[in-house]
Amino acid sequence: MGDNETPMLELVDVHKSFGDVDVLKGISASISKGELLTFVGPSGCGKTTLLRIIGGFTSITSGKIILDGEDIAALPPNMRDTKMVFQSYALFPHMNVRKNIGFGLKLQKMPQKKIDDRVDELLALVHMEGLGDRRIERISGGQQQRVALARSLALEPKVLLLDEPLSNLDANLRVVMRDEIRNIQERIGITTIFVTHDQYEAMSISDRILVLHDGVIQQIGSPSDIYETPENMFIAEFVGYVNFLEGKIESFDQDSGVFRVSTEYGDLSLNRGNEQNLEKGDDVFLVIRPETVTLFPSDAEDLPNMLTGKIRHSMYAGNLVKYTIRCGDREILIDQYNPKDSIKFRSGDTIKFTIPRTVHALPKKAEN
Ligand SMILES: Nc1ncnc2c1ncn2[C@@H]1O[C@H](COP(=O)(O)OP(=O)(O)OP(=O)(O)O)[C@@H](O)[C@H]1O
Ligand SMILES: [Mg+2]
């Protein structure tokens, strides 16, 4: 144990049906020790169901769940080395903070002195020192979240399962608690699965992200894999804004690794990155993120991958200006950061803009 090659948790072809509705359609994934993996996807895609299956709260229709080498699919929740924090926290309102955190230890008949020491440690871990004697009803939502986290860590589970743990908190506290959970998770090195439908939360907290849609894994990868090289249009659109530009691959240069794509608005030269599966003649969608496009005035000298357009609209947001550009019959959104030191364009201005060579291309297939 301890190396990243032995997965802490392996899901093997997990299926789940409720009646005749297939909710999970063959989920396979593995999670390394100490990793934070996030399940993300639209409402109803099966995130909670998959988490509950791992925790033992929902039965599996078929497949395997292997925790540290052992298939646990048939075990009840209390026989598994997993701990789940529910969205509602499920704390005991009539007990104080200490008793909530120590509850599982007491059930295990740990001597009171050891419980007290462990609870002190956990209170410090979640920054709740001095609040141990407060009743649950008399602490804030963020503090309740901390207590729920501490309680679930008390028994030192091998895997921590968090289902939308931040959804009851207001926007500012969400960010604070998100960073705090990540910090604690890294410090104690606990393997964690985090569920959210918020893609920004997923991007900022995770080692890897598993994107689920309609009970099927769309992609598993690091936040930058998911954002920069999405495997299909669903993922590209799910994380952040994206401009899709249709094109056709005209040629590949084996030596330089450059491929030329013709679009309605001009030809582009792109670096071949993850597009190994694409071939000359393929129709593609180029995934153009708003912040990767650079704007120039109309009299700027021509550069590679430069196209022409007209400013339709601009929105100043302090750290950036969001421009809507008209290019042929379509609109392209461009984010220009650091407006203070940039040329400011106005509605109606004709402009030039460059598309970076690193733009990701997706095959325009029926499945997209
Ligand atoms: N006990 C159940 N009986 C029948 N159908 C269920 C049950 N639990 C979940 N479902 C269905 O399974 C699908 C997936 O539900 P699940 O709760 O896993 O989604 P989710 O991704 O967690 O969504 P959300 O983001 O809204 O929490 C939904 O269509 C839901 O209605
Ligand atoms: Mg859910």
mmCIF file of N, CA, C and O in Angstrom, residues 248-262 268-284 361:
data_model
loop_
_atom_site.group_PDB
_atom_site.id
_atom_site.type_symbol
_atom_site.label_atom_id
_atom_site.label_comp_id
_atom_site.label_asym_id
_atom_site.label_seq_id
_atom_site.Cartn_x
_atom_site.Cartn_y
_atom_site.Cartn_z
ATOM 1 N N LYS A 248 -12.662 21.683 -41.547
ATOM 2 C CA LYS A 248 -12.322 20.414 -42.207
ATOM 3 C C LYS A 248 -10.810 20.310 -42.247
ATOM 4 O O LYS A 248 -10.126 21.299 -42.550
ATOM 5 N N ILE A 249 -10.291 19.136 -41.922
ATOM 6 C CA ILE A 249 -8.834 18.964 -41.948
ATOM 7 C C ILE A 249 -8.374 18.829 -43.395
ATOM 8 O O ILE A 249 -8.799 17.927 -44.116
ATOM 9 N N GLU A 250 -7.520 19.754 -43.804
ATOM 10 C CA GLU A 250 -7.063 19.775 -45.200
ATOM 11 C C GLU A 250 -5.754 19.024 -45.368
ATOM 12 O O GLU A 250 -5.515 18.417 -46.412
ATOM 13 N N SER A 251 -4.888 19.101 -44.358
ATOM 14 C CA SER A 251 -3.600 18.404 -44.501
ATOM 15 C C SER A 251 -2.943 18.209 -43.147
ATOM 16 O O SER A 251 -3.270 18.898 -42.175
ATOM 17 N N PHE A 252 -2.049 17.239 -43.118
ATOM 18 C CA PHE A 252 -1.227 16.996 -41.941
ATOM 19 C C PHE A 252 0.220 17.089 -42.357
ATOM 20 O O PHE A 252 0.605 16.524 -43.370
ATOM 21 N N ASP A 253 1.024 17.777 -41.608
ATOM 22 C CA ASP A 253 2.456 17.769 -41.884
ATOM 23 C C ASP A 253 3.122 16.879 -40.839
ATOM 24 O O ASP A 253 3.177 17.233 -39.666
ATOM 25 N N GLN A 254 3.571 15.715 -41.290
ATOM 26 C CA GLN A 254 4.125 14.731 -40.354
ATOM 27 C C GLN A 254 5.319 15.288 -39.591
ATOM 28 O O GLN A 254 5.485 15.037 -38.407
ATOM 29 N N ASP A 255 6.168 16.048 -40.289
ATOM 30 C CA ASP A 255 7.409 16.523 -39.663
ATOM 31 C C ASP A 255 7.135 17.534 -38.552
ATOM 32 O O ASP A 255 7.608 17.397 -37.437
ATOM 33 N N SER A 256 6.341 18.549 -38.875
ATOM 34 C CA SER A 256 6.136 19.619 -37.893
ATOM 35 C C SER A 256 4.999 19.291 -36.938
ATOM 36 O O SER A 256 4.856 19.940 -35.899
ATOM 37 N N GLY A 257 4.180 18.307 -37.286
ATOM 38 C CA GLY A 257 3.039 17.987 -36.441
ATOM 39 C C GLY A 257 1.927 19.024 -36.566
ATOM 40 O O GLY A 257 1.023 19.079 -35.736
ATOM 41 N N VAL A 258 1.981 19.824 -37.626
ATOM 42 C CA VAL A 258 0.959 20.869 -37.800
ATOM 43 C C VAL A 258 -0.136 20.358 -38.735
ATOM 44 O O VAL A 258 0.154 19.658 -39.709
ATOM 45 N N PHE A 259 -1.368 20.645 -38.396
ATOM 46 C CA PHE A 259 -2.425 20.349 -39.371
ATOM 47 C C PHE A 259 -3.190 21.600 -39.752
ATOM 48 O O PHE A 259 -3.316 22.523 -38.950
ATOM 49 N N ARG A 260 -3.613 21.596 -41.013
ATOM 50 C CA ARG A 260 -4.340 22.762 -41.502
ATOM 51 C C ARG A 260 -5.825 22.464 -41.543
ATOM 52 O O ARG A 260 -6.251 21.421 -42.022
ATOM 53 N N VAL A 261 -6.581 23.411 -41.014
ATOM 54 C CA VAL A 261 -8.028 23.250 -40.974
ATOM 55 C C VAL A 261 -8.647 24.412 -41.740
ATOM 56 O O VAL A 261 -8.301 25.573 -41.490
ATOM 57 N N SER A 262 -9.533 24.088 -42.682
ATOM 58 C CA SER A 262 -10.230 25.178 -43.361
ATOM 59 C C SER A 262 -11.528 25.455 -42.623
ATOM 60 O O SER A 262 -12.207 24.529 -42.164
ATOM 61 N N LEU A 268 -6.699 27.769 -40.808
ATOM 62 C CA LEU A 268 -5.944 27.842 -39.564
ATOM 63 C C LEU A 268 -4.897 26.731 -39.541
ATOM 64 O O LEU A 268 -5.139 25.634 -40.057
ATOM 65 N N SER A 269 -3.735 27.024 -38.953
ATOM 66 C CA SER A 269 -2.706 25.993 -38.734
ATOM 67 C C SER A 269 -2.694 25.660 -37.255
ATOM 68 O O SER A 269 -2.528 26.556 -36.426
ATOM 69 N N LEU A 270 -2.842 24.405 -36.938
ATOM 70 C CA LEU A 270 -2.925 24.009 -35.534
ATOM 71 C C LEU A 270 -1.897 22.948 -35.221
ATOM 72 O O LEU A 270 -1.512 22.160 -36.088
ATOM 73 N N ASN A 271 -1.472 22.922 -33.955
ATOM 74 C CA ASN A 271 -0.551 21.870 -33.525
ATOM 75 C C ASN A 271 -1.338 20.616 -33.225
ATOM 76 O O ASN A 271 -2.405 20.680 -32.607
ATOM 77 N N ARG A 272 -0.757 19.500 -33.641
ATOM 78 C CA ARG A 272 -1.432 18.250 -33.353
ATOM 79 C C ARG A 272 -1.131 17.877 -31.912
ATOM 80 O O ARG A 272 -0.002 17.589 -31.559
ATOM 81 N N GLY A 273 -2.135 17.901 -31.062
ATOM 82 C CA GLY A 273 -1.938 17.539 -29.659
ATOM 83 C C GLY A 273 -2.565 16.191 -29.413
ATOM 84 O O GLY A 273 -1.993 15.152 -29.734
ATOM 85 N N ASN A 274 -3.779 16.217 -28.882
ATOM 86 C CA ASN A 274 -4.484 14.977 -28.580
ATOM 87 C C ASN A 274 -5.327 14.499 -29.762
ATOM 88 O O ASN A 274 -6.214 13.699 -29.610
ATOM 89 N N GLU A 275 -5.045 15.036 -30.922
ATOM 90 C CA GLU A 275 -5.920 14.757 -32.062
ATOM 91 C C GLU A 275 -5.360 13.624 -32.923
ATOM 92 O O GLU A 275 -5.538 13.597 -34.130
ATOM 93 N N GLN A 276 -4.665 12.681 -32.308
ATOM 94 C CA GLN A 276 -4.000 11.620 -33.056
ATOM 95 C C GLN A 276 -4.974 10.792 -33.889
ATOM 96 O O GLN A 276 -4.609 10.217 -34.904
ATOM 97 N N ASN A 277 -6.230 10.757 -33.419
ATOM 98 C CA ASN A 277 -7.204 9.915 -34.118
ATOM 99 C C ASN A 277 -7.794 10.590 -35.354
ATOM 100 O O ASN A 277 -8.500 9.968 -36.125
ATOM 101 N N LEU A 278 -7.517 11.868 -35.534
ATOM 102 C CA LEU A 278 -8.120 12.594 -36.662
ATOM 103 C C LEU A 278 -7.298 12.397 -37.932
ATOM 104 O O LEU A 278 -6.090 12.204 -37.888
ATOM 105 N N GLU A 279 -7.996 12.460 -39.076
ATOM 106 C CA GLU A 279 -7.316 12.264 -40.351
ATOM 107 C C GLU A 279 -7.701 13.348 -41.338
ATOM 108 O O GLU A 279 -8.737 13.995 -41.182
ATOM 109 N N LYS A 280 -6.884 13.457 -42.351
ATOM 110 C CA LYS A 280 -7.165 14.392 -43.444
ATOM 111 C C LYS A 280 -8.570 14.122 -43.989
ATOM 112 O O LYS A 280 -8.954 12.968 -44.176
ATOM 113 N N GLY A 281 -9.310 15.176 -44.201
ATOM 114 C CA GLY A 281 -10.668 15.032 -44.746
ATOM 115 C C GLY A 281 -11.744 15.005 -43.667
ATOM 116 O O GLY A 281 -12.924 15.168 -43.961
ATOM 117 N N ASP A 282 -11.335 14.823 -42.409
ATOM 118 C CA ASP A 282 -12.333 14.768 -41.323
ATOM 119 C C ASP A 282 -12.963 16.141 -41.077
ATOM 120 O O ASP A 282 -12.274 17.163 -41.112
ATOM 121 N N ASP A 283 -14.256 16.117 -40.795
ATOM 122 C CA ASP A 283 -14.919 17.324 -40.329
ATOM 123 C C ASP A 283 -14.712 17.422 -38.824
ATOM 124 O O ASP A 283 -14.812 16.428 -38.109
ATOM 125 N N VAL A 284 -14.397 18.628 -38.368
ATOM 126 C CA VAL A 284 -14.091 18.803 -36.945
ATOM 127 C C VAL A 284 -14.820 20.017 -36.363
ATOM 128 O O VAL A 284 -15.261 20.898 -37.090
ATOM 129 N N ALA A 361 -9.189 20.060 -31.322
ATOM 130 C CA ALA A 361 -10.177 19.721 -32.355
ATOM 131 C C ALA A 361 -10.912 18.441 -31.984
ATOM 132 O O ALA A 361 -10.304 17.474 -31.537
#
